[in-house]
mmCIF file of C-alpha atoms and ligand atoms in Angstrom:
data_model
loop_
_atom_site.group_PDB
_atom_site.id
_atom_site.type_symbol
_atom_site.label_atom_id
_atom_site.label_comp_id
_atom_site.label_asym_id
_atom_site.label_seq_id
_atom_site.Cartn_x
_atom_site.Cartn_y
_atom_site.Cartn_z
ATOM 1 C CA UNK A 1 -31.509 49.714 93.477
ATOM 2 C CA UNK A 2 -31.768 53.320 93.041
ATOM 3 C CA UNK A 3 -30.154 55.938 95.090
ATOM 4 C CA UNK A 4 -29.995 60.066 94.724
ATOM 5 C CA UNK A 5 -27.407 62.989 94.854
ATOM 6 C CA UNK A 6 -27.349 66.456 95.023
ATOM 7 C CA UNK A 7 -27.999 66.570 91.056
ATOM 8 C CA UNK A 8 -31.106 64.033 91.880
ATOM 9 C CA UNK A 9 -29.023 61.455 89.979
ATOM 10 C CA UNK A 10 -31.320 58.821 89.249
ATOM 11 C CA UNK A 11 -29.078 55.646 89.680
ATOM 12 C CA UNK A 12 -29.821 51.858 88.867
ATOM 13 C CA UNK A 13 -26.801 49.878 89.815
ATOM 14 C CA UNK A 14 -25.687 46.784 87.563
ATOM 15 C CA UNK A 15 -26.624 43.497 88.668
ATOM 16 C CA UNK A 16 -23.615 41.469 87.300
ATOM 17 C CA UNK A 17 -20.698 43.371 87.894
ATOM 18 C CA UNK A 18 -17.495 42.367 85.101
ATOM 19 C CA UNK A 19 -15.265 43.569 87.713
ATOM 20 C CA UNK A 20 -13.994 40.172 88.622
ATOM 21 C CA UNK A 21 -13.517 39.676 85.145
ATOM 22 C CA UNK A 22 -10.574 42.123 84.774
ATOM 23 C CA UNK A 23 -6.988 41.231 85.054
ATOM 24 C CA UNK A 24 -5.282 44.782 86.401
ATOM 25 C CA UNK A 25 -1.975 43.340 85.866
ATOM 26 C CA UNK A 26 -2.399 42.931 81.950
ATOM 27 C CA UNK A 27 -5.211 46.100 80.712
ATOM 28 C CA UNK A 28 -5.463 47.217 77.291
ATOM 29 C CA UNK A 29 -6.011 51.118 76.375
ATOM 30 C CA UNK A 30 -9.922 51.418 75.793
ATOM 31 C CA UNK A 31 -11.190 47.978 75.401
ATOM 32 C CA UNK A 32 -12.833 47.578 79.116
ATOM 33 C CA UNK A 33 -15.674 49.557 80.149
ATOM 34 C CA UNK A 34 -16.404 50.010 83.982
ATOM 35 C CA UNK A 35 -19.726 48.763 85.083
ATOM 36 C CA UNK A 36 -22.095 51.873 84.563
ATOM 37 C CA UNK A 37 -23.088 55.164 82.538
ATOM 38 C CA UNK A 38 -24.204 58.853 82.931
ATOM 39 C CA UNK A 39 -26.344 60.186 81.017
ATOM 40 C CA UNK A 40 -28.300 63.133 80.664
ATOM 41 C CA UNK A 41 -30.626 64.669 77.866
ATOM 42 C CA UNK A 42 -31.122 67.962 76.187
ATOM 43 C CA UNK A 43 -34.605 68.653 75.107
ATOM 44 C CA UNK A 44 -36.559 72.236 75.086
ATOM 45 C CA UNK A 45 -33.583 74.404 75.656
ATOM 46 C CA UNK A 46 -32.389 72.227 79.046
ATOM 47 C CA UNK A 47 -30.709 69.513 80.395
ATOM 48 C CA UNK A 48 -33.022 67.178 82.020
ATOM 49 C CA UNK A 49 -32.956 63.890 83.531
ATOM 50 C CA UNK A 50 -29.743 62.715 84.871
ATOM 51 C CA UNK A 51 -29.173 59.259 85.579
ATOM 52 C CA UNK A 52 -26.700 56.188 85.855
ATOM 53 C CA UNK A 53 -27.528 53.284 84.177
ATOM 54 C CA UNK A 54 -25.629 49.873 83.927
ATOM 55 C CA UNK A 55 -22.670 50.048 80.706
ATOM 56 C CA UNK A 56 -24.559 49.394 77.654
ATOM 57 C CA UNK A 57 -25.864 49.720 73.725
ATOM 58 C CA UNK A 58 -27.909 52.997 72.798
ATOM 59 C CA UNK A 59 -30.732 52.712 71.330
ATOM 60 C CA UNK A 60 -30.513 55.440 67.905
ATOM 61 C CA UNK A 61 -32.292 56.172 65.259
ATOM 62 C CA UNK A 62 -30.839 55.527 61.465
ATOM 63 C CA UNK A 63 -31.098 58.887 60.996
ATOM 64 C CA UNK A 64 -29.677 60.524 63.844
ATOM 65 C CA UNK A 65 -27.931 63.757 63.233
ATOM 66 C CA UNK A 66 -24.876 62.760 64.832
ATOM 67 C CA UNK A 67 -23.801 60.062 62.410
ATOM 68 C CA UNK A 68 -24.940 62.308 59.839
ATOM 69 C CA UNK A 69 -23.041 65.755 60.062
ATOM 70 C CA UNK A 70 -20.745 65.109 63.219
ATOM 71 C CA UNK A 71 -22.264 67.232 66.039
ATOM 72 C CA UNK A 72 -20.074 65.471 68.309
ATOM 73 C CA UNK A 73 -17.341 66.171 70.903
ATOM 74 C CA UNK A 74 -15.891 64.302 73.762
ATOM 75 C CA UNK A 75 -13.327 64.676 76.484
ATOM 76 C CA UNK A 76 -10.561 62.576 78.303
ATOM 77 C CA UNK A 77 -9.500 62.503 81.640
ATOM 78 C CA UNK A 78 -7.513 60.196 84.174
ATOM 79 C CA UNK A 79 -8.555 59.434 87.474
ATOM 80 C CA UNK A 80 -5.665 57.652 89.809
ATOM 81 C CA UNK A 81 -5.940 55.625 93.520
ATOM 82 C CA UNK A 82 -3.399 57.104 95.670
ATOM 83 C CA UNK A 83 -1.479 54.736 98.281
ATOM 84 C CA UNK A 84 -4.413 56.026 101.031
ATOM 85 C CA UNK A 85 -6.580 54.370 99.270
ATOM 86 C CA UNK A 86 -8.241 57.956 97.767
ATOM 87 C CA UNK A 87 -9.444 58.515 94.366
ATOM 88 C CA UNK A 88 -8.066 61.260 92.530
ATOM 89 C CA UNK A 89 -9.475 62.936 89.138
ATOM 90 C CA UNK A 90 -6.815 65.080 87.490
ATOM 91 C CA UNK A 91 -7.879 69.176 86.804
ATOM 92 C CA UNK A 92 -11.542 68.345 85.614
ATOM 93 C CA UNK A 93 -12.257 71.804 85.737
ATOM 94 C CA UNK A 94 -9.562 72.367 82.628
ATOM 95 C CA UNK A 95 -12.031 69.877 80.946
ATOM 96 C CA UNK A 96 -15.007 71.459 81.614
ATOM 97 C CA UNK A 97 -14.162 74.738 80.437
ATOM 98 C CA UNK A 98 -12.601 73.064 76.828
ATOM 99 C CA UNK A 99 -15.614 70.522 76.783
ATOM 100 C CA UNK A 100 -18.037 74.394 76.333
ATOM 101 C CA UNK A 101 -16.071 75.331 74.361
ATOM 102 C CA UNK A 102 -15.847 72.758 71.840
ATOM 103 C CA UNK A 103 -19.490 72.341 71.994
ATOM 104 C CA UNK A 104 -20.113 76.333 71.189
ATOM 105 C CA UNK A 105 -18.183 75.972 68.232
ATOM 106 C CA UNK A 106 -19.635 72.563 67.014
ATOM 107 C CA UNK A 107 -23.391 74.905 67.537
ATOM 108 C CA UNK A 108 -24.531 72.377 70.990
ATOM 109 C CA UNK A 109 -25.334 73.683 74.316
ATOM 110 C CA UNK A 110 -23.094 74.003 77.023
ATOM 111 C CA UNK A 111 -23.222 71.897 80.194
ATOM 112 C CA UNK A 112 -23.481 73.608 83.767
ATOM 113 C CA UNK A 113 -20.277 73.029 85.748
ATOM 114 C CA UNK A 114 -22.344 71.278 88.256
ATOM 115 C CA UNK A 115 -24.244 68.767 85.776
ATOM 116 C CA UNK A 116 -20.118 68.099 84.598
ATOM 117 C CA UNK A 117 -18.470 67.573 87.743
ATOM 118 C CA UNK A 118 -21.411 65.812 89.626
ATOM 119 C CA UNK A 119 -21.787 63.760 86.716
ATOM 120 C CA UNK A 120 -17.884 62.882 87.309
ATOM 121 C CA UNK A 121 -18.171 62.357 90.937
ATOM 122 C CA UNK A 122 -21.109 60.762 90.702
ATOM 123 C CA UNK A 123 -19.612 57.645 87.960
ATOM 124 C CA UNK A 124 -16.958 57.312 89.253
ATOM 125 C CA UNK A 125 -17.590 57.043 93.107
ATOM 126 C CA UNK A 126 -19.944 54.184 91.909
ATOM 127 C CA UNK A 127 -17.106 52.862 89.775
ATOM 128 C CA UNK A 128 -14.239 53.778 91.976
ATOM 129 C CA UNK A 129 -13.448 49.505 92.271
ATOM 130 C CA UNK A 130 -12.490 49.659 88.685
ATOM 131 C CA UNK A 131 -9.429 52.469 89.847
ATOM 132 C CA UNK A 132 -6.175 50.339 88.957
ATOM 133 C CA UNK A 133 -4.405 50.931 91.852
ATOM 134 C CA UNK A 134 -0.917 49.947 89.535
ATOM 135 C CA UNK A 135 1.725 52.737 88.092
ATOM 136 C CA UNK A 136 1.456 53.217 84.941
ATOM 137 C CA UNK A 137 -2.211 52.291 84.558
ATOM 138 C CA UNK A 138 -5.354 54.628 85.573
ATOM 139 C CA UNK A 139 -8.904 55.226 85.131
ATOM 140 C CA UNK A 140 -9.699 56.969 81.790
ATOM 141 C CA UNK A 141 -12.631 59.034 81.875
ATOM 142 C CA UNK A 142 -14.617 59.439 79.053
ATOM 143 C CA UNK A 143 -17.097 62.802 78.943
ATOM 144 C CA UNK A 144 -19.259 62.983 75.452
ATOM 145 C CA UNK A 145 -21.916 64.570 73.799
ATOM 146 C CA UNK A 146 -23.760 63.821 70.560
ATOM 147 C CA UNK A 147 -26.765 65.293 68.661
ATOM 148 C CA UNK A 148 -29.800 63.321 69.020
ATOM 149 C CA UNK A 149 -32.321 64.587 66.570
ATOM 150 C CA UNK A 150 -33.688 62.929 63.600
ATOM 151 C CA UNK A 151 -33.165 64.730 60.893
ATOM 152 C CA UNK A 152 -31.945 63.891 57.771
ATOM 153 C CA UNK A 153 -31.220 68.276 56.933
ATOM 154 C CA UNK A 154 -28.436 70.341 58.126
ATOM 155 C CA UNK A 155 -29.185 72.200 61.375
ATOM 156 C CA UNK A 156 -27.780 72.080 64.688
ATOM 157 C CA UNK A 157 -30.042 69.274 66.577
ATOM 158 C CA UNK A 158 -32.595 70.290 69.265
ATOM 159 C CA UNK A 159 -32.094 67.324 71.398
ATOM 160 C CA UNK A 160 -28.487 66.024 72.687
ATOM 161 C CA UNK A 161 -27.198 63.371 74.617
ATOM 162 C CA UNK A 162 -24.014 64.547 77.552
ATOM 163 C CA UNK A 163 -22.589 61.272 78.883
ATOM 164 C CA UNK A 164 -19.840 60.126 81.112
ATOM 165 C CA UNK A 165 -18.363 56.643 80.627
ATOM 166 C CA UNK A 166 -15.015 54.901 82.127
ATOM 167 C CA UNK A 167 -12.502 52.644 81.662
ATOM 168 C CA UNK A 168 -9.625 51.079 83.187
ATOM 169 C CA UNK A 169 -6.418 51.904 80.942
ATOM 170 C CA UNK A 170 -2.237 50.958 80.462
ATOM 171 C CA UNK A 171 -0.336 52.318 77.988
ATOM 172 C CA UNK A 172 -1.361 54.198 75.158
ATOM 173 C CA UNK A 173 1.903 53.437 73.500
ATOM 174 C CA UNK A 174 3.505 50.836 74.750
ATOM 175 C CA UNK A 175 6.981 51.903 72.933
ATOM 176 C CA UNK A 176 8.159 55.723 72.274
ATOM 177 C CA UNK A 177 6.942 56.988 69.105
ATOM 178 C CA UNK A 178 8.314 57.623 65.993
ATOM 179 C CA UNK A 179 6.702 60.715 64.529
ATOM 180 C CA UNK A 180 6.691 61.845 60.555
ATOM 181 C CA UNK A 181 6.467 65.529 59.534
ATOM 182 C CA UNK A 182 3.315 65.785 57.677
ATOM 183 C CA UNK A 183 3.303 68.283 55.273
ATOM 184 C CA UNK A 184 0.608 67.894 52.942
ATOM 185 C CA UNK A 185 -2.254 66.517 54.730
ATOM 186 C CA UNK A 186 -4.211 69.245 57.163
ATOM 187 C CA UNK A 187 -5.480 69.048 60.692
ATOM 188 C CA UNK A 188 -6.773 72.116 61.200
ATOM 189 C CA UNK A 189 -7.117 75.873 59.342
ATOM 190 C CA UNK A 190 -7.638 79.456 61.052
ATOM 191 C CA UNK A 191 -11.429 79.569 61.315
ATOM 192 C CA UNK A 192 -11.681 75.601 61.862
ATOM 193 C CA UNK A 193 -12.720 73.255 64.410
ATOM 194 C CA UNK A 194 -8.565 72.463 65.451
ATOM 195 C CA UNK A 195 -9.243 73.613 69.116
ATOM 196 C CA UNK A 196 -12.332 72.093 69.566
ATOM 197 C CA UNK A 197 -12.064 67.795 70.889
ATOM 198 C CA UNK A 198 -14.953 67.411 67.934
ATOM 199 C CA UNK A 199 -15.221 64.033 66.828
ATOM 200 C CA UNK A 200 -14.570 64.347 63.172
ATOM 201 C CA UNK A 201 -10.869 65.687 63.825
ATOM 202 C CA UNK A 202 -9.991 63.044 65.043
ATOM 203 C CA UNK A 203 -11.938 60.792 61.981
ATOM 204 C CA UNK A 204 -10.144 63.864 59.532
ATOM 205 C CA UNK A 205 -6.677 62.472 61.219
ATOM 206 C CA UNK A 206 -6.745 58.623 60.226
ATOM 207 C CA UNK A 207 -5.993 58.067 56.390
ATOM 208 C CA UNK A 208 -2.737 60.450 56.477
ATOM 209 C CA UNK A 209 -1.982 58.583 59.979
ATOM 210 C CA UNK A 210 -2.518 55.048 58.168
ATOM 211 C CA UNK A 211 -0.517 56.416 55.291
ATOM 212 C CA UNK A 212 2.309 57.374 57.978
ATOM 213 C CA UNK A 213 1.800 53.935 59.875
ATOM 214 C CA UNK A 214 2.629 52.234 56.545
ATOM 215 C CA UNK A 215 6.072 54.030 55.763
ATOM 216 C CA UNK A 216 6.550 52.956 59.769
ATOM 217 C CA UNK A 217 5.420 55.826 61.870
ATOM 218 C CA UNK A 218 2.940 55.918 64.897
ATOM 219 C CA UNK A 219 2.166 59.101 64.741
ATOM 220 C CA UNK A 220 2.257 62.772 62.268
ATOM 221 C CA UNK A 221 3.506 66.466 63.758
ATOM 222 C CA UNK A 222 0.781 68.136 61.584
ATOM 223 C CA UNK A 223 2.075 71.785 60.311
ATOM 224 C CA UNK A 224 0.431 74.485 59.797
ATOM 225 C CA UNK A 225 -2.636 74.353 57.163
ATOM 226 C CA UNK A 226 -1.620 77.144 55.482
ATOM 227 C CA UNK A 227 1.975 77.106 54.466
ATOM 228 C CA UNK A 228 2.923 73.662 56.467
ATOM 229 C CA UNK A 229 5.768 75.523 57.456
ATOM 230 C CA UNK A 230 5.115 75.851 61.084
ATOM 231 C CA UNK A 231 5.133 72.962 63.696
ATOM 232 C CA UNK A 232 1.376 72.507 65.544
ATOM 233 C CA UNK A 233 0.513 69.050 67.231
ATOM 234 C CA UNK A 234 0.482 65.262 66.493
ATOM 235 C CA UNK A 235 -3.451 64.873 66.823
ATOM 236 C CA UNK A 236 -3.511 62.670 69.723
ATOM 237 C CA UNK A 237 -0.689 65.017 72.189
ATOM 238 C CA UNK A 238 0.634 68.168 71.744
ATOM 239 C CA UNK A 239 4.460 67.673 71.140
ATOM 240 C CA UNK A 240 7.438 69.120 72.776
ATOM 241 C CA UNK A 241 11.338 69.447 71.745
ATOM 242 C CA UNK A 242 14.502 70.305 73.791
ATOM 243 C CA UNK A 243 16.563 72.373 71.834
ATOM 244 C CA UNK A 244 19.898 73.750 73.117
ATOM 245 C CA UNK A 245 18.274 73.541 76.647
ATOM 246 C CA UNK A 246 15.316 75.220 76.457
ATOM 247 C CA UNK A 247 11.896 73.756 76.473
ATOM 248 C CA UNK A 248 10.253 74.669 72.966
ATOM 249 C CA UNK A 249 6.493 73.897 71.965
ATOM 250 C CA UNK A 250 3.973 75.995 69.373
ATOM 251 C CA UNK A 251 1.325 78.412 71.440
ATOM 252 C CA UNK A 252 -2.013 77.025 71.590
ATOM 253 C CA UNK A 253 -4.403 78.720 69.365
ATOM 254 C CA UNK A 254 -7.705 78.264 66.595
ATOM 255 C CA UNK A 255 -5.571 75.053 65.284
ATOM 256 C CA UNK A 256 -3.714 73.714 68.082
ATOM 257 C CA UNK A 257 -5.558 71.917 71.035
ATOM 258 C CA UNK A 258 -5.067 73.365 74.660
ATOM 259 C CA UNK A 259 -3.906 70.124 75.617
ATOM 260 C CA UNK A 260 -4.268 69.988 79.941
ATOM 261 C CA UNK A 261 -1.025 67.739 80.446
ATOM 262 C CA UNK A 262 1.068 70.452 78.185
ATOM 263 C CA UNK A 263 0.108 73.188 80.563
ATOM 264 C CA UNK A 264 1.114 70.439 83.474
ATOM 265 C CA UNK A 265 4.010 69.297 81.890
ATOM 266 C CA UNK A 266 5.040 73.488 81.226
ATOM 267 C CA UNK A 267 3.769 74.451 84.587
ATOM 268 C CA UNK A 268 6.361 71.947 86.396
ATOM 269 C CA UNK A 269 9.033 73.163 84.190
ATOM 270 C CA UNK A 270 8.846 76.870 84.761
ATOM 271 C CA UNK A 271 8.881 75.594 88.587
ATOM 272 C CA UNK A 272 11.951 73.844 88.399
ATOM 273 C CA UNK A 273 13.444 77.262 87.197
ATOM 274 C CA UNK A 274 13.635 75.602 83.592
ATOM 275 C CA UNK A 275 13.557 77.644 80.346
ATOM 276 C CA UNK A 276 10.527 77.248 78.252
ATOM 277 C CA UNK A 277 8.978 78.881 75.294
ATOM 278 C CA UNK A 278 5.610 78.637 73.899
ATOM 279 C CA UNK A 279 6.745 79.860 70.476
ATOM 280 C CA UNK A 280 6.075 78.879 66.699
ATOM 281 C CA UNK A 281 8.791 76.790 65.266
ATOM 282 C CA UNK A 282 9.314 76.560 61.750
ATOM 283 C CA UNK A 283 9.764 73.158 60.157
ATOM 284 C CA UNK A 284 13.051 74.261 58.635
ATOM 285 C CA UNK A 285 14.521 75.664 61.697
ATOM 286 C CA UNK A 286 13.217 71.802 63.351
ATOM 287 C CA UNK A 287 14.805 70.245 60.930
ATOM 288 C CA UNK A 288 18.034 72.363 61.027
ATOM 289 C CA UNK A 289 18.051 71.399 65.088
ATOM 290 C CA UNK A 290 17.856 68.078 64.143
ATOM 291 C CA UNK A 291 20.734 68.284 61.692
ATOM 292 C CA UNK A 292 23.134 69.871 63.884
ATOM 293 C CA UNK A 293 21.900 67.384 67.000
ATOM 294 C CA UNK A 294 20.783 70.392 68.882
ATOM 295 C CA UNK A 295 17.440 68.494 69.919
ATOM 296 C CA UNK A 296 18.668 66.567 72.817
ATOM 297 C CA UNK A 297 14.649 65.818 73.215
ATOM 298 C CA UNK A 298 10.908 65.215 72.085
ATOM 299 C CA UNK A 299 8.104 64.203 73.552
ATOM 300 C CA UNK A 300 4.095 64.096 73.219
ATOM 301 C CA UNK A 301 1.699 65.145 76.135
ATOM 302 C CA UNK A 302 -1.792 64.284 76.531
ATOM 303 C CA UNK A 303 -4.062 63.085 79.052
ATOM 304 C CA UNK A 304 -4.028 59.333 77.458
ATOM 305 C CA UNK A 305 -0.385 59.178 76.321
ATOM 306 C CA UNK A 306 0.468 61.499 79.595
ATOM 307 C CA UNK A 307 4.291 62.062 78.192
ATOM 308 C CA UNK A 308 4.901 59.773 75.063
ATOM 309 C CA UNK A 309 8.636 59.640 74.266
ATOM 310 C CA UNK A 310 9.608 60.495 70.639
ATOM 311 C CA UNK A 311 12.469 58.047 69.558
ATOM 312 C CA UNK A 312 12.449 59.577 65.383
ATOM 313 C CA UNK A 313 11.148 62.241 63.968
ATOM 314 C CA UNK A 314 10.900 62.097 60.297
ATOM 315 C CA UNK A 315 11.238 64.608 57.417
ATOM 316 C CA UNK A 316 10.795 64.020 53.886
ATOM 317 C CA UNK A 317 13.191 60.893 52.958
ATOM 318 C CA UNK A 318 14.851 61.719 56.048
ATOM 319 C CA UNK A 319 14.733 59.866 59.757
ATOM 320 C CA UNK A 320 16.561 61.544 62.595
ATOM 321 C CA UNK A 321 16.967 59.177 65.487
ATOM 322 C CA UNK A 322 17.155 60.799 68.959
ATOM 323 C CA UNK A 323 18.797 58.257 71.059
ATOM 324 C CA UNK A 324 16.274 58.277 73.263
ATOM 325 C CA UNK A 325 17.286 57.076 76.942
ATOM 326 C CA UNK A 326 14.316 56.276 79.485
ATOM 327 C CA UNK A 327 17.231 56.602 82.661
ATOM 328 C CA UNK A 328 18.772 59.764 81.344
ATOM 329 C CA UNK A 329 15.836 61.719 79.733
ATOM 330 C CA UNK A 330 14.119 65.061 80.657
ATOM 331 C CA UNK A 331 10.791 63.360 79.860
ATOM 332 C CA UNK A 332 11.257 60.144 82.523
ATOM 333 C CA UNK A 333 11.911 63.050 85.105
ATOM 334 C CA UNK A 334 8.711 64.594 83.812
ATOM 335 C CA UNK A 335 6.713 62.286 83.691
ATOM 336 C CA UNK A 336 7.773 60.481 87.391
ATOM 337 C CA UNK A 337 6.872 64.315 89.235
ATOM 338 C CA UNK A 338 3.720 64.478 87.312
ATOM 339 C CA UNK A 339 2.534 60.996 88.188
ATOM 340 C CA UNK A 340 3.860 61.724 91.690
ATOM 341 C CA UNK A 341 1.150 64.134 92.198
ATOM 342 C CA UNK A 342 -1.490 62.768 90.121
ATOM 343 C CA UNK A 343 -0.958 59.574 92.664
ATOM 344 C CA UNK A 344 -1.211 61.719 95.868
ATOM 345 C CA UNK A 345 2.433 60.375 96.152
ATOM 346 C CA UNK A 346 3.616 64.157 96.896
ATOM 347 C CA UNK A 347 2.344 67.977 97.341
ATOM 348 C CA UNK A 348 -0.371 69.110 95.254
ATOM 349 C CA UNK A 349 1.127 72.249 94.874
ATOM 350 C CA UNK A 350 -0.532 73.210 92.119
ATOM 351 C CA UNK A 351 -3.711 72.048 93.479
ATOM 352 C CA UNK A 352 -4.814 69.822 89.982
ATOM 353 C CA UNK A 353 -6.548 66.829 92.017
ATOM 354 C CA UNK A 354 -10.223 66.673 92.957
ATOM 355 C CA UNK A 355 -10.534 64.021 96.003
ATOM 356 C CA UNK A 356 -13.527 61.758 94.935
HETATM 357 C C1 COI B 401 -6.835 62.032 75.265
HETATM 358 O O1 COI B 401 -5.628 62.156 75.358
HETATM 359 O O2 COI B 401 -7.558 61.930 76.249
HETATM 360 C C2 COI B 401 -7.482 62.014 73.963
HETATM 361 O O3 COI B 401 -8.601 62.377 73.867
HETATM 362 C C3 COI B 401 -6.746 61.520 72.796
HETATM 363 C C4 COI B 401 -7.316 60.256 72.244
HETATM 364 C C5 COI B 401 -6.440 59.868 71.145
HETATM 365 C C6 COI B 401 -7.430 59.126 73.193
#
């Protein structure tokens, strides 16, 4: 069946949904894919050819630039049903704005803001069945785009692919994280690709995170490429400490990702009258916090581990435990207000949510 919108969406519906086939009460984090695709292609300086096609394989060639040299970016967003029975998609226009610019850095054309959000509304109205309607679980929405020439030289490719896929999503961690000070591997330098959401960060992030995993971390707090003497992020959240009552977390910058649930999370804060400071933190003055038990509090935000409880941070031979407490914590308090109006459950004052 095919059907149009205002971006003349070409749209074949799946035949066979595999929406019976999910069980909502029991979903992993990325491992179920919603029934259908967007896609639209890049070709002779325009985007061209919109259209929704049942979830499935792409067809590429061995030698397509992508795989190659990494001319890749993505974004992530959650989409929530509210007790009405509405769909809401969480401040896609934050996303749009960091999706151009990671692609003008990675050398790929932007995407028009109407091509983006129609593209959203478009997926997942048609998908909107696969919404958990649970707390703690949501839609995650899954914005890409990847060269498409083939090309075995180095050049940015003529031809790209921008597509939208979804999936139904718990946890991201299921536990609170212990986190390990990384100070010799790098995420990102002045003059890199640290802001961008470009595929090969992320790819750049996994042997020092498997290195971490085995000494019995989930996670790094990179430093600073430089030096490693200042705190920057922990590659899948931007991280957050309460020291001596004040909010504390490193300004976004070249090397730091402008992470749309930080701004949330520090938005809500500076409502409730609380201190915060967007500041760089040295490791040593971290780690001197942590000696004296000034840091009452960590935490990770991102859009999929929305606020990720830090229960250990450690430094060198050293693990300081933070006695987390889900009842008693900053972070539950957090995290309950912004799912509250993610959910529709109270005001949008902020106005973040886009009714689909
Ligand atoms: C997100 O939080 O949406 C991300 O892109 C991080 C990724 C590790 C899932």
């Amino acid at each position: 069946m095919t059907m149009q919108t205002t971006l003349d969406i070409d749209i074949q519906r799946t035949q066979s949904s595999r929406l019976s086939q999910v069980d909502f009460n029991n979903i992993p984090f990325g491992r179920i894919f919603s029934d259908h695709m967007f896609i639209a292609d890049y070709s002779d300086g325009e985007w061209k050819n919109p259209h929704i096609r049942p979830y499935g394989n792409l067809d590429l060639s061995p030698a397509n630039s992508a795989i190659h040299y990494g001319q890749s970016i993505f974004e992530g967003m959650k989409a929530f049903k509210s007790e009405d029975g509405r769909v809401l998609l969480f401040r896609p226009y934050e996303n749009f704005v960091r999706f151009n610019k990671s692609a003008e850095r990675m050398c790929m054309p932007t995407v028009s803001e109407e091509l983006f959000i129609e593209g959203l509304r478009t997926i997942i109205d048609l998908d909107r069945d696969w919404v958990p309607p649970q707390e703690g679980e949501a839609l995650y929405v899954r914005p890409f785009m990847f060269a498409m020439d083939d090309y075995i030289g180095i050049k940015p490719s003529d031809t790209y692919k921008f597509m939208i896929f979804t999936c139904p999503v718990g946890a991201y961690y299921a536990d609170p994280v212990r986190v390990k000070i990384e100070e010799h591997y790098t995420r990102a330098v002045k003059g890199g690709v640290g802001y961008a959401k470009a595929a090969g960060n992320y790819a750049a992030s996994l042997y020092p995170s498997k290195l971490a995993r085995e000494q019995g971390f989930h996670q790094l707090i990179w430093t600073d490429g430089q030096e490693h003497k200042f705190i920057e992020e922990s590659g899948t959240m931007n991280v957050m400490f309460m020291i001596d009552g004040v909010l504390r977390t490193a300004p976004t910058g070249e090397t730091i990702l402008k992470g749309v649930t930080r701004d949330s999370v520090l938005t809500i804060l500076r409502d409730w009258g609380m201190k915060v400071e967007e500041s760089p933190m040295t490791v040593a003055e971290l780690v001197s916090a942590l000696e004296t038990g000034k840091v009452t509090e960590a935490f990770g935000t991102g859009t999929a581990a929305t606020i990720a409880p830090i229960s250990a941070i450690g430094h060198k031979d050293e693990v300081f435990d933070l006695n987390y407490n889900k009842d008693t914590a900053m972070s539950t308090k957090i995290l309950n207000e912004l799912e509250a109006i993610k959910r529709g459950q109270i005001e949008d004052r902020f106005d973040w949510n886009m009714a689909i």
